[in-house]
């Protein structure tokens, strides 16, 4: 990478444009079409390589998703003490929904960051979706047929 940078410095020097156009070794290897910028006019055919695809740039949906994640996180900060102070069925189901959604988004981000390959990433995201659905169903079942999340946590703290 340093050698490519030094070669680009040479291309920026006076008369360097002809040097860059003659030798193909000066241009960086093409990683893939969607990871690179178009060359700027007057520059030495260098291209910037991005680490992640920018397919959500300027998307309002991505911004709303980010805001939703933050709202659920802040909601959990108030919901957990409220559930401790006022254990009820509504609190149990609210906790089940908020905790499941929060963990689903967190695990989805882990898959996005660490699982590579389209087919493998789709499979992992389907697994996260199935795990989240199973978790929510299990928490709802526990709330309906047993003591509920709030009372269960209180019982654990009594031990």
mmCIF file of N, CA and C in Angstrom, residues 22 27 33 74 96 123 130 137:
data_model
loop_
_atom_site.group_PDB
_atom_site.id
_atom_site.type_symbol
_atom_site.label_atom_id
_atom_site.label_comp_id
_atom_site.label_asym_id
_atom_site.label_seq_id
_atom_site.Cartn_x
_atom_site.Cartn_y
_atom_site.Cartn_z
ATOM 1 N N UNK A 22 1.417 5.252 -18.842
ATOM 2 C CA UNK A 22 2.212 4.268 -19.572
ATOM 3 C C UNK A 22 2.352 2.944 -18.830
ATOM 4 N N UNK A 27 -1.319 1.613 -11.383
ATOM 5 C CA UNK A 27 -2.714 1.587 -10.973
ATOM 6 C C UNK A 27 -2.944 0.438 -9.997
ATOM 7 N N UNK A 33 -16.068 -3.956 -8.574
ATOM 8 C CA UNK A 33 -16.645 -2.735 -9.138
ATOM 9 C C UNK A 33 -17.383 -1.905 -8.093
ATOM 10 N N UNK A 74 -32.963 3.181 24.883
ATOM 11 C CA UNK A 74 -33.344 4.127 25.938
ATOM 12 C C UNK A 74 -34.616 3.662 26.637
ATOM 13 N N UNK A 96 -40.591 -8.578 27.262
ATOM 14 C CA UNK A 96 -40.360 -9.656 26.289
ATOM 15 C C UNK A 96 -40.155 -9.074 24.897
ATOM 16 N N UNK A 123 -28.070 -17.083 5.337
ATOM 17 C CA UNK A 123 -28.385 -18.212 6.207
ATOM 18 C C UNK A 123 -28.276 -17.808 7.677
ATOM 19 N N UNK A 130 -35.019 -16.770 13.191
ATOM 20 C CA UNK A 130 -35.660 -17.921 13.826
ATOM 21 C C UNK A 130 -35.399 -17.929 15.340
ATOM 22 N N UNK A 137 -41.453 -16.120 21.466
ATOM 23 C CA UNK A 137 -42.513 -17.091 21.769
ATOM 24 C C UNK A 137 -42.276 -17.732 23.133
#
